Amino acid sequence: MSLLNADEKLIDLLDMIELTRSPLTDIKEFETSDIGIVEGAVADEDNLKTLKDLRENCRVLVALGDCAVFGGMTSLRNLFQKEEVLERGYVTTETTVKGKVPVGEEIPKLLDSVKRVDEVVKVDYYVPGCPPSAEAILHVLLNLIEGKDPKLPPSMIHYDSYVKVRRLK
Amino acid sequence: MGEITLKVDGREVKGREGDSILDICKANGIHVPTLCHIEGLSAYGACRLCLVEDVKTKKLIPACAISAANGMEILTNSERLRRYRRMIVELLLSERNHFCFFCEKSGDCELQSLAYEFGIDHVRFTSSFNPFPIDSTHDYIVIDNNRCILCGRCLRVCSEIVGNDTIDFVRRGWETTINDPKIIALKESNCISCGACVEVCPTGAIFDRLSAYMGRKEECDAYKTVCIECPMACDLTVYTKDNNIIRICGGSLTGRYGGQLCKRGRFDLLFDGNRERITRPLIQSVEGGVREISFSEAIEKIVSEIKGIKEKFGEDSVAGVISSRCTNEAALIFRELMSRVIGTRNIFVLEPELSLLTYDAIIKFHEGVHKRMWEARSEEILKADKLILVGFDSSEPHPIISSMVRRAVNQKGAKVVYIGSLKKKMPFNVDLQLNLKRGTEEAFFKGVSKIIYSRLLVDRERRSHKEIDLESRLVKKKVEWVTGVEKEKLERFLNYIKEGERGIVITGKDLDPNPSLLNSILVFSALLGRFSDGRLPLISLRSGGNSRGVLDILYPVGVRPLDRDLRDVGIRAAYVMLSDERFLEPAVSARMMNLDFLAVQASFNSNLTLLADVVLPSLTWAEKEGTITDIDGNLRRLNRVIQPPSGLRKDEEIMFELIKGLKTELRYEDLHKKVIELYSTYKEVS
């Protein structure tokens, strides 16, 4: 979503790239691409399979956002046991009556702990932020396309939501 | 100390012998990243971020903890250092929960800004996800050990500046947490809620509930002002956002009183609670209801009532009552209004009787004995060898003085003598406790002074030893008999106050308001010696924020404590200038119950404003501007921090309207001149 803040620059960007897969189509099988961008941390077996598949099918992998880079909010469940978390989410929630933890073959199993992306596969470039600013995302993408080093300068790195500071004094 | 020269990053810089490498780098504008270091506290060397490279030995040394030597060659930003520093920050980030996105400190966090500085876009190490305890029992302070980096700033400030030693490192290795050493909750500990740990914490490990998530410091406007909760007048840095006070910080750790604040200054000033603010002039109408009126109507009403009563019953039937939280300027115009325009001799101040009597005793004492013999500056506590506390109440009223006493005891090894008829527990080691019989303090000090005085005479060899010995023994016997102090304790006390030792007397509020007792304490302190600036080794603790200033201004026209029913002394009308008092003693309104006319100027509704015929709104501490006089006699500037609600006026303006209404020849220019004169009587304005 943060990428949309790039506004009119998105049009120029679209001229340079071809989107093979995106959340719009939600197809989780990949064809070989140049750049793969991954958001979010690895929480269940399905995530694990998708991520490995993505890594095999792209030349450069970019981890985007705090969850992918650091584990983020998703990884806070690592402070507890998996069973505790499921119990809290499905059974002991204040608004739940007679809840139970769902099981079934089509439901992907939770991993014991949430992993950030580079704990599972090799990551080439990182864009932290919750969310990263459009400026930072564009910096990485445009430099990759042009074949330059896309590493973020310190001024573009931030770990939380990007607040433009009003300096009155 | 000699000058030394060293080479930093190929540049020649100069410093003084004994300076740390970091000090020299800072003084020369060379940036060295730091985390556990903070100016004003001891060097600690915990974080290793300030490592610099010694060119000759190739060793890495912490710049904060190592003194520079002549001829040293230092690199502060080599590739090797950059690699290590990055590694340190990454290790810190992965050790505990350092996810910024829901942290209170994000944006103001020193760890975060270092990570930005080093361009850390990911961490190479896996996070540990080992939950640490969060202590949220305290009313104001939350300790979240998950965000702690064990820099030790909080426990250093608690020990070195506050002298309270509440928190310390508990457990070992990577299980270390910040806690009370007895591993009890912060609420149950000896924490005095001063919040010094909150201010120095570089991460979100210690934060205060009231300011949390209200806004980052850099989004706020910062104002410097002073606290008027007590006469210490501590430095405040107030952060405001959209005309709301978000957080209050103290001054620099190297500054006045170590930049300390207490619970009242840091937390209680933040919110006015549920007190009802008065924003419009109010009048008690004939039907019995309260109704809003305009300023000019209110002034008119007060003027006509006061005029009427003055004509009927004489000038002294009108009384002026002033709070000791008013600024000097307001007090000065109040004095002119009361004594020159109305002409009354009945001026009262809302201060305890003891405070006024002490002031009176000091004035009379220095008129009689020696010119300019004021009380000691409060910093002298830190330099004293012997602290003699008389009727001292350590807990609520003067936390900063208490912590100075603790520092003198803990750091300088000063000895504390407590003299009083009440048995009280002090938050520091009391070396000698002299429990006197009730009401015998005066006899004690007179006796002890006599003994010291005769000792002085021995030294000057005007009289024979034998004669004086005999006399001293008689006096000692008498003191023991009258006050009930044991012989050995009295001997120890007399040994303590030998010549050459720096003793200082601190008087608190648990003292009888008795002029001759106060005088005997003054004589005793004068015998202890005098400071180089001619001041007496005595500090008397008052309560009101500007009590010294208000008394300085009102003493010449005669001022009394509000200790009797005003009607009983023939007073028919009163004008009461309050400020934003947090608590008004019920006795205050009880003593004004039977007046014909009562006008009250206040910021908040209280039992007194309910009683008043006319109520005028006044500004709070954050909206006022002016000066106050602190406990040491320095003039301190109170700055406007937030804009007052529209239509509110300064105390001075309201009183000037009254003066105009009462139609006297007093011109505004004259008043203005008086204010200027007031400024010139003080040397320092800070």
PDB file of N, CA and C in Angstrom, chain B residues 66 70 166 187 191 202 233 294 319 339 414 491 520 526 533 537 569 576 648:
ATOM      1  N   ILE B  66      38.484   6.423  29.451  1.00  0.00           N
ATOM      2  CA  ILE B  66      39.950   6.506  29.503  1.00  0.00           C
ATOM      3  C   ILE B  66      40.393   7.957  29.369  1.00  0.00           C
ATOM      4  N   ASN B  70      49.121  12.833  26.896  1.00  0.00           N
ATOM      5  CA  ASN B  70      49.813  13.690  25.948  1.00  0.00           C
ATOM      6  C   ASN B  70      50.429  12.838  24.827  1.00  0.00           C
ATOM      7  N   THR B 166      17.404   3.181  44.410  1.00  0.00           N
ATOM      8  CA  THR B 166      16.210   2.335  44.350  1.00  0.00           C
ATOM      9  C   THR B 166      16.441   1.142  43.447  1.00  0.00           C
ATOM     10  N   LYS B 187       6.578  -0.215  43.066  1.00  0.00           N
ATOM     11  CA  LYS B 187       5.635   0.467  43.965  1.00  0.00           C
ATOM     12  C   LYS B 187       5.976   0.210  45.425  1.00  0.00           C
ATOM     13  N   CYS B 191      11.246   3.929  46.032  1.00  0.00           N
ATOM     14  CA  CYS B 191      11.201   4.907  44.933  1.00  0.00           C
ATOM     15  C   CYS B 191      10.446   6.159  45.362  1.00  0.00           C
ATOM     16  N   PRO B 202      17.800   5.656  27.530  1.00  0.00           N
ATOM     17  CA  PRO B 202      17.976   5.935  26.102  1.00  0.00           C
ATOM     18  C   PRO B 202      16.974   5.182  25.234  1.00  0.00           C
ATOM     19  N   ALA B 233      12.633  25.988  43.078  1.00  0.00           N
ATOM     20  CA  ALA B 233      12.524  26.521  41.716  1.00  0.00           C
ATOM     21  C   ALA B 233      13.425  25.776  40.734  1.00  0.00           C
ATOM     22  N   SER B 294     -18.981  40.196  32.989  1.00  0.00           N
ATOM     23  CA  SER B 294     -17.802  40.616  32.236  1.00  0.00           C
ATOM     24  C   SER B 294     -16.735  41.133  33.198  1.00  0.00           C
ATOM     25  N   ALA B 319      -8.911  43.783  53.924  1.00  0.00           N
ATOM     26  CA  ALA B 319      -7.700  42.974  54.046  1.00  0.00           C
ATOM     27  C   ALA B 319      -7.271  42.473  52.682  1.00  0.00           C
ATOM     28  N   SER B 339      -1.326  48.661  50.260  1.00  0.00           N
ATOM     29  CA  SER B 339      -0.798  49.602  51.243  1.00  0.00           C
ATOM     30  C   SER B 339      -0.902  51.047  50.785  1.00  0.00           C
ATOM     31  N   ALA B 414      29.054  12.615  54.942  1.00  0.00           N
ATOM     32  CA  ALA B 414      28.629  13.587  55.954  1.00  0.00           C
ATOM     33  C   ALA B 414      27.843  12.883  57.054  1.00  0.00           C
ATOM     34  N   GLU B 491      27.438  14.812  74.596  1.00  0.00           N
ATOM     35  CA  GLU B 491      28.892  14.898  74.410  1.00  0.00           C
ATOM     36  C   GLU B 491      29.251  14.668  72.943  1.00  0.00           C
ATOM     37  N   SER B 520      17.248  31.464  68.805  1.00  0.00           N
ATOM     38  CA  SER B 520      18.300  30.634  69.415  1.00  0.00           C
ATOM     39  C   SER B 520      18.945  29.735  68.364  1.00  0.00           C
ATOM     40  N   ALA B 526      25.044  30.699  63.765  1.00  0.00           N
ATOM     41  CA  ALA B 526      26.082  31.722  63.587  1.00  0.00           C
ATOM     42  C   ALA B 526      27.373  31.290  64.279  1.00  0.00           C
ATOM     43  N   ASP B 533      30.624  33.610  51.407  1.00  0.00           N
ATOM     44  CA  ASP B 533      29.796  34.702  50.903  1.00  0.00           C
ATOM     45  C   ASP B 533      29.039  35.389  52.036  1.00  0.00           C
ATOM     46  N   PRO B 537      25.280  29.325  58.128  1.00  0.00           N
ATOM     47  CA  PRO B 537      25.100  27.918  57.780  1.00  0.00           C
ATOM     48  C   PRO B 537      23.725  27.433  58.215  1.00  0.00           C
ATOM     49  N   VAL B 569     -10.725  40.492  63.940  1.00  0.00           N
ATOM     50  CA  VAL B 569      -9.807  41.620  64.029  1.00  0.00           C
ATOM     51  C   VAL B 569     -10.381  42.831  63.287  1.00  0.00           C
ATOM     52  N   VAL B 576      -8.611  38.337  47.932  1.00  0.00           N
ATOM     53  CA  VAL B 576      -7.704  37.199  48.059  1.00  0.00           C
ATOM     54  C   VAL B 576      -7.098  36.893  46.702  1.00  0.00           C
ATOM     55  N   LEU B 648      -8.546  35.740  29.468  1.00  0.00           N
ATOM     56  CA  LEU B 648      -7.941  35.751  30.799  1.00  0.00           C
ATOM     57  C   LEU B 648      -6.821  36.769  30.870  1.00  0.00           C
TER      58      LEU B 648
END
